[in-house]
Coordinates of C-alpha atoms in Angstrom, one line a residue:
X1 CA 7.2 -26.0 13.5
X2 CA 6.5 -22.4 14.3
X3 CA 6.4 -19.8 11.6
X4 CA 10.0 -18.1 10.6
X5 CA 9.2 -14.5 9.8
X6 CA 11.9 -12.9 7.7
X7 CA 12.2 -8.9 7.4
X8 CA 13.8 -7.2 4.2
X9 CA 15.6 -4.0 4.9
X10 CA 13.2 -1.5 6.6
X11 CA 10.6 -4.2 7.3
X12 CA 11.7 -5.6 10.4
X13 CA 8.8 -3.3 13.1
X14 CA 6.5 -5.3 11.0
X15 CA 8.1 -8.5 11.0
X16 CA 8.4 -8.4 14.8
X17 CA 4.8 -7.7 15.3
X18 CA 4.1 -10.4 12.9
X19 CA 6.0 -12.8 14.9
X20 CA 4.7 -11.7 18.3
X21 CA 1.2 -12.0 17.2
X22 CA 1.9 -15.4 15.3
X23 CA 3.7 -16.7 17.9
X24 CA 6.6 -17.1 14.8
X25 CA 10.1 -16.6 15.0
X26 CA 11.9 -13.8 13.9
X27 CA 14.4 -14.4 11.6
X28 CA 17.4 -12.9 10.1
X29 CA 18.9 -12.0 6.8
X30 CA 21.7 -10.3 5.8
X31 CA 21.7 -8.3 3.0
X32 CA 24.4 -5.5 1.8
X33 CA 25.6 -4.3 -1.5
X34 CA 29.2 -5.5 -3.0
X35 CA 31.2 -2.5 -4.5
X36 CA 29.9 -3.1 -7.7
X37 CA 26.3 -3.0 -6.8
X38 CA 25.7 -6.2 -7.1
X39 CA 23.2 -7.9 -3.7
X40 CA 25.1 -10.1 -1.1
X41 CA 22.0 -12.3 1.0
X42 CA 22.3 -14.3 3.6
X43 CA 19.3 -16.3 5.5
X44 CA 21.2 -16.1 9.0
X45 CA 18.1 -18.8 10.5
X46 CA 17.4 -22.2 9.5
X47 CA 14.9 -22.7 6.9
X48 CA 14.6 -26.5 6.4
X49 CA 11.0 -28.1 6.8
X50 CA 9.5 -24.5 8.0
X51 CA 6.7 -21.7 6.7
X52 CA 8.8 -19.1 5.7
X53 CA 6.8 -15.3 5.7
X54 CA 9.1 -12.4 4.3
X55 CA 7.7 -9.3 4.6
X56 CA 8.6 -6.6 2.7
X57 CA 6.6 -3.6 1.8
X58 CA 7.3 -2.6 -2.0
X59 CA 7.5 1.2 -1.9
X60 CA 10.0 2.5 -4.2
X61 CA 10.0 -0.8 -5.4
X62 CA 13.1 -1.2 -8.3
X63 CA 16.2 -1.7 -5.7
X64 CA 14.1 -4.2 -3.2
X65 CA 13.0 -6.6 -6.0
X66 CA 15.6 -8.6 -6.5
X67 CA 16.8 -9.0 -3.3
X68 CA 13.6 -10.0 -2.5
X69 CA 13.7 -12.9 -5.3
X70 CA 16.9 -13.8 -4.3
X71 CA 15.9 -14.2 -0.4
X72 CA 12.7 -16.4 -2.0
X73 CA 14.6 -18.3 -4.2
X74 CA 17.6 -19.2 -1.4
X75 CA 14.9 -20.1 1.4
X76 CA 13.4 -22.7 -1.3
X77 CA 16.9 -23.7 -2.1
X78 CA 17.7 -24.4 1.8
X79 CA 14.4 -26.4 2.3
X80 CA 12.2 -24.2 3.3
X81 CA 7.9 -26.2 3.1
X82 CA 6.6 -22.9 2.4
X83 CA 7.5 -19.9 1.8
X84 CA 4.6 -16.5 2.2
X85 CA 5.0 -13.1 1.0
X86 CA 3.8 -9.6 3.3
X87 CA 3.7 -6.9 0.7
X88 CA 1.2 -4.3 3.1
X89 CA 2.1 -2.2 0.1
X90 CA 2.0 -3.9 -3.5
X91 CA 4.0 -2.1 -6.0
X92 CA 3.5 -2.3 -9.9
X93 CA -0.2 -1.9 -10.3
X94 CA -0.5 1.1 -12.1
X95 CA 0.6 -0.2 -15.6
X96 CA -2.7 -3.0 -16.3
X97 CA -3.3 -2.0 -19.8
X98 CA -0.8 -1.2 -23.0
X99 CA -2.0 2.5 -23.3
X100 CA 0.4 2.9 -26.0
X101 CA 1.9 0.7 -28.5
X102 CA 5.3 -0.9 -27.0
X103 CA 4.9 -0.3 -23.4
X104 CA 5.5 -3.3 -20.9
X105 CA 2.4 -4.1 -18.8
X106 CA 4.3 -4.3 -15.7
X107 CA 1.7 -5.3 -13.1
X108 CA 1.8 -8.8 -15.3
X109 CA 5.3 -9.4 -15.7
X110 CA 5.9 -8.7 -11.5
X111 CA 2.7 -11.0 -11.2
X112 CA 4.4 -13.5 -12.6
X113 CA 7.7 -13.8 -10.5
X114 CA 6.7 -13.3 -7.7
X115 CA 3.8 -15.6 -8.0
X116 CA 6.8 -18.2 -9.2
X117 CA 8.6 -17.6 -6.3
X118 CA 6.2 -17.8 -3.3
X119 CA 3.4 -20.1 -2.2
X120 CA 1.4 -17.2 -1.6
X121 CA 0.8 -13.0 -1.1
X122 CA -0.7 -10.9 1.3
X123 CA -1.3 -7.2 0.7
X124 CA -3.5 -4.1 1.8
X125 CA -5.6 -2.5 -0.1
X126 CA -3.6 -3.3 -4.0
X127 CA -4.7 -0.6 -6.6
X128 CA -6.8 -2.5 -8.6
X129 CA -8.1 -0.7 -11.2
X130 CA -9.0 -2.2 -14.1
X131 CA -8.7 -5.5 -12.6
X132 CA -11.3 -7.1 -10.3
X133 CA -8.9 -9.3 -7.9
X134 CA -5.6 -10.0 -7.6
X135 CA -6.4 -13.5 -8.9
X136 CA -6.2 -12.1 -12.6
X137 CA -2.6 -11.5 -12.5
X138 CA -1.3 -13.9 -9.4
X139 CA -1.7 -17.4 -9.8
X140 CA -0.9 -18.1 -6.3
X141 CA -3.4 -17.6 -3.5
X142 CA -3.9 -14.1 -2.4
X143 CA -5.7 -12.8 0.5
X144 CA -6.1 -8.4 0.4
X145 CA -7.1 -6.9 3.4
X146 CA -8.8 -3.6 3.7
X147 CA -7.8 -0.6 5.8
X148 CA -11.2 0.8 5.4
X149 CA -12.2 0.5 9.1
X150 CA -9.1 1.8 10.8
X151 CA -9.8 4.4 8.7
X152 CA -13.5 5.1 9.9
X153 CA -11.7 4.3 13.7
X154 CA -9.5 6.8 13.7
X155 CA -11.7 9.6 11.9
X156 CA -14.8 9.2 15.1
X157 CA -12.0 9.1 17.4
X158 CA -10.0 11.9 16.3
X159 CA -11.9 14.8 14.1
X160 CA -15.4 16.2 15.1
X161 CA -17.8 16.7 12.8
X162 CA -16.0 15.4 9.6
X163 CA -16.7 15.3 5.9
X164 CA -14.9 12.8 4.1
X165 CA -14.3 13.9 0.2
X166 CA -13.0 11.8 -2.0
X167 CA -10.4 12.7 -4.9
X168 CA -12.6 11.9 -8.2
X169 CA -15.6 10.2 -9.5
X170 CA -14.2 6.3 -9.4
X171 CA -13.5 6.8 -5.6
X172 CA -17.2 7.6 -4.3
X173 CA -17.8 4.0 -3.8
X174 CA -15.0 3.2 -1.1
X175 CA -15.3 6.5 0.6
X176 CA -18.4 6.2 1.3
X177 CA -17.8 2.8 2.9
X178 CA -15.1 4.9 4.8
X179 CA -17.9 7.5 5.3
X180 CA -21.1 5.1 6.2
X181 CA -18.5 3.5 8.9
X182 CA -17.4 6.8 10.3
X183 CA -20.8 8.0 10.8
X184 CA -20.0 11.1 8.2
X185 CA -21.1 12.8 5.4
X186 CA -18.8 13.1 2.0
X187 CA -18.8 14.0 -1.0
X188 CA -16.0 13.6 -3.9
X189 CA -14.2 15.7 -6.7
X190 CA -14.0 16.6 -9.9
X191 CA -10.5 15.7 -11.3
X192 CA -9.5 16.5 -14.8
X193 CA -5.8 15.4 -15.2
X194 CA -3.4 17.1 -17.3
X195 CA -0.5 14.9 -16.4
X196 CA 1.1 13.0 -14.0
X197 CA 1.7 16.4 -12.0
X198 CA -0.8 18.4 -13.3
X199 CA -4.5 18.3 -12.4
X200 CA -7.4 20.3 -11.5
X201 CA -10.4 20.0 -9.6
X202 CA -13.6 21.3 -8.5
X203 CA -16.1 20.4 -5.5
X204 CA -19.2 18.7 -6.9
X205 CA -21.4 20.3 -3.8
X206 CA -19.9 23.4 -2.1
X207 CA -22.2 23.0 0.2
X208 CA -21.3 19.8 1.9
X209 CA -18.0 21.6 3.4
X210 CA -20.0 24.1 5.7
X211 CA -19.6 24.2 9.0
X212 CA -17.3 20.9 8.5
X213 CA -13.6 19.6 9.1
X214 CA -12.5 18.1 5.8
X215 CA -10.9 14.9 5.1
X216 CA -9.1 13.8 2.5
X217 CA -9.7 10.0 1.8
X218 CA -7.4 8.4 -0.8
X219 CA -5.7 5.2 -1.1
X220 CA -2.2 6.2 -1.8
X221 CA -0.4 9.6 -2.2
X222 CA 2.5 9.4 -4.6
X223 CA 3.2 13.1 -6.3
X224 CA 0.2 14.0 -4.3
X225 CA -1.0 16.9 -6.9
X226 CA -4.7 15.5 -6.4
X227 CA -4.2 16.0 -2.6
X228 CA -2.3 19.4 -3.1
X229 CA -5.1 20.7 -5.6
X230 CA -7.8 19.5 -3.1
X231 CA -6.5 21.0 -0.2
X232 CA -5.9 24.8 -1.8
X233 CA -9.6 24.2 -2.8
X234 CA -10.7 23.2 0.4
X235 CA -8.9 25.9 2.2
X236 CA -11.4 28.3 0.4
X237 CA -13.9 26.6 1.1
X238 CA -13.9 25.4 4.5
X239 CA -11.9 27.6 8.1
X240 CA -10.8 24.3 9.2
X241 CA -7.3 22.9 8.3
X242 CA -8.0 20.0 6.1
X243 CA -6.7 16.5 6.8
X244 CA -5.3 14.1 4.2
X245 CA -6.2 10.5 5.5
X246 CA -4.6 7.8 2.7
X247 CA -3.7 4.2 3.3
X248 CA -0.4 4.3 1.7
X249 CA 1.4 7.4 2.0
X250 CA 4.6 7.1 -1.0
X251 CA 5.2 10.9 -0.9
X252 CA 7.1 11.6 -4.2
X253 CA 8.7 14.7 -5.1
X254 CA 8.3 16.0 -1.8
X255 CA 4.7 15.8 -1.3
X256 CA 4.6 15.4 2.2
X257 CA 6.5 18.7 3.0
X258 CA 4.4 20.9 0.0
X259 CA 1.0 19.3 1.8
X260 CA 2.2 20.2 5.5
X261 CA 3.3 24.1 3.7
X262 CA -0.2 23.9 2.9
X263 CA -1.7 23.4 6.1
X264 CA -2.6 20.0 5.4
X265 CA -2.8 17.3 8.4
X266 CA -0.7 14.0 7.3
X267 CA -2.3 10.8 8.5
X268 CA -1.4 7.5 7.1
X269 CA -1.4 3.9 7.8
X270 CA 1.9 2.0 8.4
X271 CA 2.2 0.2 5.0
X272 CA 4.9 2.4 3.8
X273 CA 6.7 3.5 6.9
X274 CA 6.9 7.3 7.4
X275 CA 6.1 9.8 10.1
X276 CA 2.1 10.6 10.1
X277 CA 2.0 6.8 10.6
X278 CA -1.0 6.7 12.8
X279 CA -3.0 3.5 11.8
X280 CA -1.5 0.2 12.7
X281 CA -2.3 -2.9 10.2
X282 CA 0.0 -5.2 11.6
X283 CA -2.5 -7.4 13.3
X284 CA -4.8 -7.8 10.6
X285 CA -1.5 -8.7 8.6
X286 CA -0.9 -11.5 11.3
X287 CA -3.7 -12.7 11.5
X288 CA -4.0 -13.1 7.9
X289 CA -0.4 -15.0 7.7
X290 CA -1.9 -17.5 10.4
X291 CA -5.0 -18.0 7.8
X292 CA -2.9 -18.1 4.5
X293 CA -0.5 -20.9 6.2
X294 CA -3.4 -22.8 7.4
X295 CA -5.1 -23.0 4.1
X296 CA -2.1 -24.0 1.7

């Protein structure tokens, strides 16, 4: 049977490519709010016997979580032989350690449901910090795919002469993958944080920025201080407008509009859906779906 490919509000431009490139269906649920808040689903598509792959990218995760479990749990209810979970963005990552006494580890406890209600899990580029693979928290099979090269792609084809600088010390080893693929030099930054929006930072070599067009390399931008203290640095430094390149752009508090105030070029990938979309993963997502259903 061919693949039924399910979008969650917002999600359906990747669930259609996903389909056209899996040859899948496209599916439909229903989803709205009751007066009282509570979730009304419906799966308007027939389920029975079939690889269900709901795809639903977890930015600004708290009011898409349970009607995502709910969609799970009713397409395993209705027959469904498998059921997949797109996540191009993977929310709940941050909190992998108690830092203080009391506080929920949250990246374990969303681990856990979702790994108890779907077969298996896609994602791009997770923010794993402390942990090595997704495999330490998910105890279903997980395939992450790396936006790394259609980062590199889009820097040759689009900025001359680049320097890619990275936004602390624990970043130097991915941008320079970005950098060695590009063809580029970089460098990274000094970050001392302060808070979670307020931090400071310094250019380990000056020198590096001369004569170049600076680009920001990050994986995600939430309160984008990091970015907004770079790029007032970089400004100083360099005559060229800097460009923030990230995989997943979240934008809180406004980020996106104090970075463009700034001068600051927006380019992100299509994980989280916003305007400088400019890097397309859906591909490597289907293709990835076609290799996770094969496998399990």
């Amino acid at each position: 049977m061919r693949l039924l490919v399910l979008a969650m509000p917002g999600n359906e431009a990747m669930a259609s490519t996903i389909a056209d490139h899996t040859t899948g269906e496209l599916g439909a649920i229903e989803a709205r709010a009751f007066p009282d808040g509570e979730t009304y689903l419906r799966i308007a598509s027939e389920v029975k016997g079939r690889t269900v792959v709901i795809a639903d990218t977890l930015a600004h995760p708290d009011p898409k979580f349970l009607p995502l479990i709910f969609a799970a749990d009713t397409a395993r209810e209705l027959g469904a032989a498998k059921i997949g979970l797109v996540a191009p963005y993977l929310a709940y990552m941050r909190q992998d350690r108690r830092f203080q006494p009391g506080e929920a580890v949250t990246s374990r406890t969303v681990a856990r449901l979702i790994s108890s209600s779907f077969d298996w899990l896609v994602s791009v580029d997770p923010h794993l910090h402390r942990y090595r693979s997704l495999s330490e928290i998910y105890s279903i099979p997980t395939r992450v795919l790396h936006a790394a090269p259609l980062m590199a792609d889009w820097i040759a084809a689009n900025v001359a002469n680049p320097v890619l600088v990275g936004p602390d010390s624990e970043s130097e080893q991915w941008v320079s993958d970005v950098a060695s693929r590009a063809g580029a030099p970089f460098t990274v930054l000094e970050k001392t944080r302060h808070g979670d929006r307020d931090v400071e930072v310094r250019l380990r070599d000056e020198l590096a920025i001369s004569g170049r067009v600076p680009v920001l390399v990050d994986d995600i931008v939430s309160s984008g201080r990091t970015m907004l203290a770079a790029v007032r640095l970089l400004k100083t430094l360099s005559p060229s407008p800097p460009i923030c390149l990230a995989v997943h752009g979240l934008f809180a508090d406004r980020s996106d509009v104090l970075l463009q105030g700034e001068g600051a070029r927006l380019v992100t990938s299509n994980t989280v859906v916003h305007a400088s979309n400019a890097m397309d993963v859906s591909a490597m997502l289907a293709d990835s779906v076609v290799q996770m259903n094969e496998k399990t």
